[in-house]
mmCIF file of C-alpha atoms in Angstrom:
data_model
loop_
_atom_site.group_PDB
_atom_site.id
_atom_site.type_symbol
_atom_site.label_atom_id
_atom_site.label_comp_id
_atom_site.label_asym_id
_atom_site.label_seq_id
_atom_site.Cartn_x
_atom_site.Cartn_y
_atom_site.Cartn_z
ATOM 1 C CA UNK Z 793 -4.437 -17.999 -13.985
ATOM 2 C CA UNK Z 794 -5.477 -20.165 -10.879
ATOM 3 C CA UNK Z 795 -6.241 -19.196 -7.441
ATOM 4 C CA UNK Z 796 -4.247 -20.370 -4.416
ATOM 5 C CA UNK Z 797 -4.987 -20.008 -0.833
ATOM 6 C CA UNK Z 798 -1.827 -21.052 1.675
ATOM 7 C CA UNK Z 799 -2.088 -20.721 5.293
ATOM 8 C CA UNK Z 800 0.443 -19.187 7.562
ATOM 9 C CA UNK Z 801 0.175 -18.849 11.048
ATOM 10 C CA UNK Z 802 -3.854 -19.128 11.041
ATOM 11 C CA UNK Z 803 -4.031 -16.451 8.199
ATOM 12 C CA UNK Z 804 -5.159 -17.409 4.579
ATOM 13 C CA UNK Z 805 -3.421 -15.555 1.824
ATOM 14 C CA UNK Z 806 -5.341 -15.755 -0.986
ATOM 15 C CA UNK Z 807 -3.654 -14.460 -4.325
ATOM 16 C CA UNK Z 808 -3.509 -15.312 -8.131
ATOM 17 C CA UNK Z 809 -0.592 -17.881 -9.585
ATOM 18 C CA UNK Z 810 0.610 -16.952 -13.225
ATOM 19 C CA UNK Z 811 2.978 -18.951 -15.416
ATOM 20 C CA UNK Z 812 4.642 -22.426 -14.789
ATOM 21 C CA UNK Z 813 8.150 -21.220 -14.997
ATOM 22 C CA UNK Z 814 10.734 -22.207 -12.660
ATOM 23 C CA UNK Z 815 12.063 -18.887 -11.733
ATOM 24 C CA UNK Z 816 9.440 -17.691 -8.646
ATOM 25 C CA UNK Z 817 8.123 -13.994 -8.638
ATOM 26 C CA UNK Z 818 5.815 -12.961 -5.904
ATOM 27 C CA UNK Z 819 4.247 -9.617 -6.374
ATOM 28 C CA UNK Z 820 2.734 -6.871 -3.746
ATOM 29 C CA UNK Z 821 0.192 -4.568 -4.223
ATOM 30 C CA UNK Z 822 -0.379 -0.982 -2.449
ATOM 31 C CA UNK Z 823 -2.309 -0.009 0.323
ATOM 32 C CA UNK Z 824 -6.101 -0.553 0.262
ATOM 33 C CA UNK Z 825 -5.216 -2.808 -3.163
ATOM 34 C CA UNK Z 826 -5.800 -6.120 -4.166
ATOM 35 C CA UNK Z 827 -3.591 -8.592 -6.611
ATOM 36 C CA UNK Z 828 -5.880 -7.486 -9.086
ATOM 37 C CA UNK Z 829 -3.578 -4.403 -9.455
ATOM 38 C CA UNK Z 830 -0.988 -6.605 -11.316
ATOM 39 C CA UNK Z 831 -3.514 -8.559 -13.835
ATOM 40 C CA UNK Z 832 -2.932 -5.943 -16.511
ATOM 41 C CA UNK Z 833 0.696 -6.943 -17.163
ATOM 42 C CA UNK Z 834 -0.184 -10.742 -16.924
ATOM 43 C CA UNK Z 835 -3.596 -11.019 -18.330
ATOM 44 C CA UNK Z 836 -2.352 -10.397 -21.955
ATOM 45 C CA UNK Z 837 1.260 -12.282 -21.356
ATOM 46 C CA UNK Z 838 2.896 -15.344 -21.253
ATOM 47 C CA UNK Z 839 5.816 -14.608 -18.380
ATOM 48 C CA UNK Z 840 8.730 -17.073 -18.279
ATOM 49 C CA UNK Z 841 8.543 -17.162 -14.335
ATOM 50 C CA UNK Z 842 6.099 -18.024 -11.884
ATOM 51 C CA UNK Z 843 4.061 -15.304 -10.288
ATOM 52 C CA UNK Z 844 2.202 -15.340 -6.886
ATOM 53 C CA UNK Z 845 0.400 -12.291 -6.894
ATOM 54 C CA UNK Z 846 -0.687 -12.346 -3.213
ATOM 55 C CA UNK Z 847 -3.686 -10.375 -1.462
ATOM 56 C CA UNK Z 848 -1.719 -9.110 1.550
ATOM 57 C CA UNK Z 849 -3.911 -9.692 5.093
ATOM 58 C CA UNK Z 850 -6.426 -7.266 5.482
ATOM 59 C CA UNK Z 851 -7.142 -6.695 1.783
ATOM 60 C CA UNK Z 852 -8.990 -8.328 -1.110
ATOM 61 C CA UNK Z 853 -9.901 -12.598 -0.186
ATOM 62 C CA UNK Z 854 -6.814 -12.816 2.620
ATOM 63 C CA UNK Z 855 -7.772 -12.929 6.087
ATOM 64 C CA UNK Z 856 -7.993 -10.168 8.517
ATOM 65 C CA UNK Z 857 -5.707 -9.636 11.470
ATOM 66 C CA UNK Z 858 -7.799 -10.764 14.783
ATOM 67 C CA UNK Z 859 -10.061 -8.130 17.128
ATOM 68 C CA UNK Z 860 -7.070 -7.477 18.847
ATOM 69 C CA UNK Z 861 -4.306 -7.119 16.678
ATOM 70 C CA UNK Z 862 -3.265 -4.028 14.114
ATOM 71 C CA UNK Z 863 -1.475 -3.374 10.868
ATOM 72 C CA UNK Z 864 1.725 -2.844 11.664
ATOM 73 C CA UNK Z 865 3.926 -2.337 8.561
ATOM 74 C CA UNK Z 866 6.843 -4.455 9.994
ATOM 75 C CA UNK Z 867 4.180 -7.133 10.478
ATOM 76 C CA UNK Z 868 3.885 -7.692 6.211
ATOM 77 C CA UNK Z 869 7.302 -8.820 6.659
ATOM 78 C CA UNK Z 870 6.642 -11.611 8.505
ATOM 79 C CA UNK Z 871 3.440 -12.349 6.243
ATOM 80 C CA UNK Z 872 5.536 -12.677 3.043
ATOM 81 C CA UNK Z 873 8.570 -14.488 4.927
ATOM 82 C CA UNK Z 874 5.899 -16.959 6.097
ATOM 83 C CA UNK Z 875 4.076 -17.453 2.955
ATOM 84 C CA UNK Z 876 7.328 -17.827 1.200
ATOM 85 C CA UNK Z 877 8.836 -20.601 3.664
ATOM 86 C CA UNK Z 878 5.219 -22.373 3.867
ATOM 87 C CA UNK Z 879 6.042 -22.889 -0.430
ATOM 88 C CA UNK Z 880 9.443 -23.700 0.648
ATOM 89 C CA UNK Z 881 10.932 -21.354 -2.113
ATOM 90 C CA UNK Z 882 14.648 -21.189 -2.316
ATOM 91 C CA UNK Z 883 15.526 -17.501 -3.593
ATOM 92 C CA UNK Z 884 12.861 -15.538 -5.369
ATOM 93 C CA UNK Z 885 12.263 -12.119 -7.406
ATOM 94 C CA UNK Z 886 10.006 -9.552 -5.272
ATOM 95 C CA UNK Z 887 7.719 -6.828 -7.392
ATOM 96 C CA UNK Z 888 5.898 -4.343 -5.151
ATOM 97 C CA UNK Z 889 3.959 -1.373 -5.577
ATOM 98 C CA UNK Z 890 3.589 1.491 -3.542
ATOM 99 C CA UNK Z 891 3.490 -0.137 -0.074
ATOM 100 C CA UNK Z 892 3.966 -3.131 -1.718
ATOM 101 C CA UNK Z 893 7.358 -1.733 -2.699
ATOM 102 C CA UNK Z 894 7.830 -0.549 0.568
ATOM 103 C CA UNK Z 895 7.757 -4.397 2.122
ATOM 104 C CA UNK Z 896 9.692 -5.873 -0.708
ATOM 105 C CA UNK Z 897 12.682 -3.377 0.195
ATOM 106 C CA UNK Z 898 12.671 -4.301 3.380
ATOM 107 C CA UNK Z 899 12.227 -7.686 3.047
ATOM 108 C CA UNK Z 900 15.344 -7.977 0.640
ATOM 109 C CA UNK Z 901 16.779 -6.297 3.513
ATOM 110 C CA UNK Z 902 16.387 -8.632 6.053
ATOM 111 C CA UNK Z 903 16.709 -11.709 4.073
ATOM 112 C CA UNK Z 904 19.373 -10.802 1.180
ATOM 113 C CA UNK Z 905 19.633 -14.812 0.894
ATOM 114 C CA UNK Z 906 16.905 -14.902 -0.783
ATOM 115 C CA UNK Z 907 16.356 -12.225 -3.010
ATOM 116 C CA UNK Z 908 17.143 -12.355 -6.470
ATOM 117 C CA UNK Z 909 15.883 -8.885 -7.661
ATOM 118 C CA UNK Z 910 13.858 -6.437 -6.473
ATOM 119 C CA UNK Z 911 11.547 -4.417 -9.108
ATOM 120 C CA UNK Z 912 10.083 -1.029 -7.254
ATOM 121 C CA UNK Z 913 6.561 0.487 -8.319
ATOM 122 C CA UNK Z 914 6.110 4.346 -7.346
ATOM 123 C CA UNK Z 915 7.490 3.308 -4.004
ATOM 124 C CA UNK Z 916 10.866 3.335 -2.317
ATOM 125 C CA UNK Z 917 12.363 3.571 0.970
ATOM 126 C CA UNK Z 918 9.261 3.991 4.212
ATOM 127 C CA UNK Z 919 7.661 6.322 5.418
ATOM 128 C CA UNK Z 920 9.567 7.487 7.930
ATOM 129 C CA UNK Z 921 8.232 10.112 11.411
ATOM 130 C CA UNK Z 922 10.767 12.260 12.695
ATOM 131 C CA UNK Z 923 12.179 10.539 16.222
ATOM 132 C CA UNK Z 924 10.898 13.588 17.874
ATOM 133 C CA UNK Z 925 7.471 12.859 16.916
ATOM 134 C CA UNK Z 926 7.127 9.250 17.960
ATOM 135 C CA UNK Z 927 4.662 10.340 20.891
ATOM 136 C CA UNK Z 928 2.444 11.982 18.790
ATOM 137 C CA UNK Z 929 2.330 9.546 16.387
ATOM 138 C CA UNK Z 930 1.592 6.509 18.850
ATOM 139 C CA UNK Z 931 -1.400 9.186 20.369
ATOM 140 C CA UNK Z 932 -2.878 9.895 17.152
ATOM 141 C CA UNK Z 933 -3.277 5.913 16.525
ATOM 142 C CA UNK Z 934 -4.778 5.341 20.000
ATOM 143 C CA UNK Z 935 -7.360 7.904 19.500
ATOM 144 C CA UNK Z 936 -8.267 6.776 16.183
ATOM 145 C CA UNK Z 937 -8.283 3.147 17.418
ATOM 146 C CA UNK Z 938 -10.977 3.946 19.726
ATOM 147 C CA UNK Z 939 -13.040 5.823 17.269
ATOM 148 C CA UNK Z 940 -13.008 3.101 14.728
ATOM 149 C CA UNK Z 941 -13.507 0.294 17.352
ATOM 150 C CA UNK Z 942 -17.413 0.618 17.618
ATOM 151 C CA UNK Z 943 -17.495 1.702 13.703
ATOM 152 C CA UNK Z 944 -20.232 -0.131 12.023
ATOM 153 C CA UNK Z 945 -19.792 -1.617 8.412
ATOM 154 C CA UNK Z 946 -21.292 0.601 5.683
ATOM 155 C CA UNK Z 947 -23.289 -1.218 3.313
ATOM 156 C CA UNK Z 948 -23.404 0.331 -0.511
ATOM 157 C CA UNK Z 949 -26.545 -0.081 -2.413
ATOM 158 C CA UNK Z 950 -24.323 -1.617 -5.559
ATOM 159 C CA UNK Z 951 -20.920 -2.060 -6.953
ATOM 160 C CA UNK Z 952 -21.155 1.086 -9.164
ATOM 161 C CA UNK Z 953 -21.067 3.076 -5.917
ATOM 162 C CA UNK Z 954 -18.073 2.064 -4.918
ATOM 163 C CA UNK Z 955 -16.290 2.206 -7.989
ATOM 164 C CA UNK Z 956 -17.354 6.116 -7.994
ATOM 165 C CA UNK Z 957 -15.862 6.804 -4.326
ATOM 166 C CA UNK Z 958 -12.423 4.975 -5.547
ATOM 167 C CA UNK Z 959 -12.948 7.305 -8.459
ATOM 168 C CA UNK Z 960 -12.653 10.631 -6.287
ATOM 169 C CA UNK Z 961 -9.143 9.302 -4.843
ATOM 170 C CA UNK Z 962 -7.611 7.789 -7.938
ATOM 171 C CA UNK Z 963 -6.062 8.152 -11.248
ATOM 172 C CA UNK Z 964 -7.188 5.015 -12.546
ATOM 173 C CA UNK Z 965 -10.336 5.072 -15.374
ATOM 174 C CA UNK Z 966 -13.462 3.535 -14.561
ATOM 175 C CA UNK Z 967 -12.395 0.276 -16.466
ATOM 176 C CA UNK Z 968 -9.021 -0.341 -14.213
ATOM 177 C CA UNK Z 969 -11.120 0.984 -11.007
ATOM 178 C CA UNK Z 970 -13.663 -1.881 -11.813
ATOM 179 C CA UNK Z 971 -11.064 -4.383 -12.034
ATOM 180 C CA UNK Z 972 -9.549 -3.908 -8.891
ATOM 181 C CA UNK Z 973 -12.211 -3.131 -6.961
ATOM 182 C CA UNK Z 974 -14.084 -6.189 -7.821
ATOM 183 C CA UNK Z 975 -12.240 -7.938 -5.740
ATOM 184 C CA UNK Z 976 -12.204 -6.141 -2.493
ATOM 185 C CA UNK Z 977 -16.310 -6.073 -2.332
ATOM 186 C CA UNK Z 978 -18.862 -8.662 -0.935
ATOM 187 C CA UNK Z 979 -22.319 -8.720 -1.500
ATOM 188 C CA UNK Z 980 -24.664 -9.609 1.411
ATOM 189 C CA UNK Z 981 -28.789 -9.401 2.231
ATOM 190 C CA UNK Z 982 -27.930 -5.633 3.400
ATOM 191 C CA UNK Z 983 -26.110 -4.589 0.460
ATOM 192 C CA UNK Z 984 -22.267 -4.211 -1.071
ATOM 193 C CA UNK Z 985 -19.290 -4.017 1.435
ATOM 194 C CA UNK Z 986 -15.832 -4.068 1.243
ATOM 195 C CA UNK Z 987 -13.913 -6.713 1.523
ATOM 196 C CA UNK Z 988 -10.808 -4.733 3.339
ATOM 197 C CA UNK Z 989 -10.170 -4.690 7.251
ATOM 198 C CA UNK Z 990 -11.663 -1.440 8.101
ATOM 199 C CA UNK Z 991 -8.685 -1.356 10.506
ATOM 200 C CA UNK Z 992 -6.304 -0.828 7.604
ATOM 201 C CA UNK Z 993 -7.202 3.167 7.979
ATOM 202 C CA UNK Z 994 -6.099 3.250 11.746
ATOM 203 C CA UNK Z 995 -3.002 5.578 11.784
ATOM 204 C CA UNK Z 996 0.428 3.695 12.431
ATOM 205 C CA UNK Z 997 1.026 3.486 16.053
ATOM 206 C CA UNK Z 998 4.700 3.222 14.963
ATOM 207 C CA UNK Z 999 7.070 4.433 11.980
ATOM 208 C CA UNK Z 1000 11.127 4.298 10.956
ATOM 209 C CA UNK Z 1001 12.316 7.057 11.209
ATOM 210 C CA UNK Z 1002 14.725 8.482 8.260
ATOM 211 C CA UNK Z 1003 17.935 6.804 10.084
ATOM 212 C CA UNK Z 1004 16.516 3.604 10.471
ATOM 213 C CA UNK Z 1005 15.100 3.131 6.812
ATOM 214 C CA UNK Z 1006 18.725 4.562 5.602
ATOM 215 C CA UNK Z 1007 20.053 1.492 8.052
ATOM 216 C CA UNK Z 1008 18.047 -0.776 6.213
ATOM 217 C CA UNK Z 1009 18.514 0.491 2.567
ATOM 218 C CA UNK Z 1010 22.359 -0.349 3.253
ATOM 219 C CA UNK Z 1011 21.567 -3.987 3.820
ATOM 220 C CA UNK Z 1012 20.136 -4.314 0.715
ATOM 221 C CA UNK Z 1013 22.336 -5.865 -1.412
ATOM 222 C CA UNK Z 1014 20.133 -7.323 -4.367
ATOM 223 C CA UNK Z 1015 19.844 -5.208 -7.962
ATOM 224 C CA UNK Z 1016 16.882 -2.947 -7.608
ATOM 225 C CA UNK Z 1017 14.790 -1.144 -10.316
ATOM 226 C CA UNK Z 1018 12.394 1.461 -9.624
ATOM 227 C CA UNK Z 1019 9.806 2.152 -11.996
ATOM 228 C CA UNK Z 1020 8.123 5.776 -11.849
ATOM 229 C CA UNK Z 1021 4.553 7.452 -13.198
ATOM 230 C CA UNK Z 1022 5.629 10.572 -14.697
ATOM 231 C CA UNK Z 1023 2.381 11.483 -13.283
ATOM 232 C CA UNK Z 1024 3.249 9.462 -9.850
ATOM 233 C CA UNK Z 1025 3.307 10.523 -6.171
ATOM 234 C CA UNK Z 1026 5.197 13.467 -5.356
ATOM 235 C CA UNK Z 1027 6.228 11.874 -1.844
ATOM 236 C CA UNK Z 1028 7.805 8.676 -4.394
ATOM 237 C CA UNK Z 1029 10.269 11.326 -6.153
ATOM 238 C CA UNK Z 1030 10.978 12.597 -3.101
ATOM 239 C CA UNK Z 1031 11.856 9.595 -1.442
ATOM 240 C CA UNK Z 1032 13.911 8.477 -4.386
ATOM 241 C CA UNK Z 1033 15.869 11.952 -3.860
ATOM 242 C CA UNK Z 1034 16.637 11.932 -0.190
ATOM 243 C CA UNK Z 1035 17.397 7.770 -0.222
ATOM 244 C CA UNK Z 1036 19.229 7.230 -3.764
ATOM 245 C CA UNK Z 1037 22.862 7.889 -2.807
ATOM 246 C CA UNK Z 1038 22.234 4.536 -0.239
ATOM 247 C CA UNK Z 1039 21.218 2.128 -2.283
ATOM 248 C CA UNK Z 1040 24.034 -0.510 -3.608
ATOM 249 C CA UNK Z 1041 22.562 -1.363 -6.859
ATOM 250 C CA UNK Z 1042 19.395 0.761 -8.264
ATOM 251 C CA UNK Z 1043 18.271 1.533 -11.520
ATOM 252 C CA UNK Z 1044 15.292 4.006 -12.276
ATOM 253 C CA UNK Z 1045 12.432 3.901 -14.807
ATOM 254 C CA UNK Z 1046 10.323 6.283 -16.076
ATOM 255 C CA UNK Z 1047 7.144 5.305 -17.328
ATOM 256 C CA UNK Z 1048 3.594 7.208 -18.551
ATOM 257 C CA UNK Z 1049 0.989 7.140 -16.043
ATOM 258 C CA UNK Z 1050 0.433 8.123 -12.499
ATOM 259 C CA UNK Z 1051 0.651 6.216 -9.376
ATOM 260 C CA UNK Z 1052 -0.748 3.133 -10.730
ATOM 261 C CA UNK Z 1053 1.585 3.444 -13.444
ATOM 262 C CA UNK Z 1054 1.624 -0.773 -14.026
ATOM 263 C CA UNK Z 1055 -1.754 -0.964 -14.744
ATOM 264 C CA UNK Z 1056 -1.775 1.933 -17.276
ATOM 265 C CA UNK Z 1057 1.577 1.285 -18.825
ATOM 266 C CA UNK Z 1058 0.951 -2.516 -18.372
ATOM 267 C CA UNK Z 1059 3.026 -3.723 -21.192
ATOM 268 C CA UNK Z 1060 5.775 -1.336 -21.304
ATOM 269 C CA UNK Z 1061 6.262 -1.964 -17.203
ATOM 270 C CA UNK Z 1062 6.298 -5.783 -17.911
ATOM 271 C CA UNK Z 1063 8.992 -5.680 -20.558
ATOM 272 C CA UNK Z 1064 10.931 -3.931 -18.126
ATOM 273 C CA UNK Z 1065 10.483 -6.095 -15.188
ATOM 274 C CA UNK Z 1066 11.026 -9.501 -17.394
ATOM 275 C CA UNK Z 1067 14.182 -8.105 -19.093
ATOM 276 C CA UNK Z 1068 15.594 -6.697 -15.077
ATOM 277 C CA UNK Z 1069 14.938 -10.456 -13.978
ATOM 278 C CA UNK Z 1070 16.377 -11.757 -17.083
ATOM 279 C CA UNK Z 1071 19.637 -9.151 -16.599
ATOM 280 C CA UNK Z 1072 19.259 -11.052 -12.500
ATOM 281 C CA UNK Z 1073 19.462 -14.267 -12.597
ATOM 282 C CA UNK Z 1074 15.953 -15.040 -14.773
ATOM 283 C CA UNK Z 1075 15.793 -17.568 -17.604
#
């Protein structure tokens, strides 16, 4: 497992590389997540491909967006399109979860030349507001812009206080919580922080709504798999519901565990994303 740290457009993406193979996998995590969310399926494997499990900007070691810029979601499009041209790969297998999943759909939507698969983690489609809500929407993120401009960082007295307040918002055990957590604190002279923009919690100024995402799901022309907790999201199912009929090629997974299903199903997860890739052009 070896670091890497490429630079696109004066950003570092930092991430973990797994394997030697000559197939390419590059793997997103969710929201508020690190790469460390996909070392359960590798840290025990040998995988035929290449990974590049990537910290996307804003969490774990990648750079933060400047003072002046936000998180769009669009914006993680052109993160991974850049990070994939600076490597100069050819065509490539995406596996995302949650968010992650979110930006790997839409990526193999925009650039269907060079998508080879797409494997789906409790998360499919966007999230979408309704295009009679857009105003208050954008108000709601300029309001909590302001209050979180002058925010000062909050400093924890150790790690095992963090790992507790991830606890009260997770389904993860205090082993997998530790494990990806690790990696999104620094310790300084006043204490613990974390290592994640603060701005990532600013509501979106700006969503799809369900039209657009549909528009998108029909250029999507790579074989999809989605894998699901069977103690996932309820928002995932319903997604899957209300955008199934729309996709061109998608197979669905069901899996123990909750959101984070790939870290508590690790090997059973893996098997299925190696044997999709194999089944798409893998090996």
């Amino acid at each position: 497992m070896q670091p890497f740290d490429i630079k696109t457009n004066n950003l570092h993406i930092h991430g973990l590389k797994v394997g030697s193979g000559t197939e390419i996998v590059i793997a997103l995590h969710g929201w508020l997540d690190n790469c460390h969310s996909f070392l359960p399926m590798l840290n025990n494997s040998k995988p035929d491909e290449t990974w590049y499990c990537i910290d996307l900007v804003g969490h774990g070691l990648s750079s933060w967006r400047s003072d002046d810029a936000h998180y769009y979601f669009v914006d993680y499009i052109n993160d991974l399109h850049e990070f994939i041209t600076a490597l100069n790969f050819k065509k490539i297998h995406l596996v995302g979860h949650s968010m992650g999943a979110m930006v790997a759909g839409l990526y193999a939507s925009c650039f269907s030349e060079k998508v080879k698969s797409v494997t789906f983690i409790e998360g499919i489609g966007c999230i979408t507001t309704p295009s009679d809500e857009v105003c208050e929407q954008l108000k709601s993120a300029v309001l909590n812009r302001a209050r979180l401009k002058n925010k000062k960082p909050r400093f924890h007295k150790s790690k095992q206080q963090i790992y507790d307040a991830r606890a009260q918002t997770t389904d993860l055990n205090s082993k997998q919580i530790a494990l990806l957590m690790q990696r999104n604190i620094q310790e300084l002279t006043e204490g613990f922080v974390l290592t994640t923009d603060p701005k990532l919690k600013n509501h979106s100024g700006f969503r799809f709504d369900e039209a657009q995402c549909i528009g998108a799901i029909k250029e999507l022309t790579a074989p999809c798999q989605l894998i699901l907790g069977n103690e996932g999201y309820s928002f995932v199912k319903q997604n899957l519901e209300k955008y199934i009929s729309y996709y061109n090629n998608l197979k669905v997974i069901n899996v123990s565990g909750g959101h984070h299903c790939h870290m508590q199903s690790s090997e059973l997860c893996f098997e299925h994303i190696q044997d999709f890739m194999q089944q798409n052009g893998a090996c």
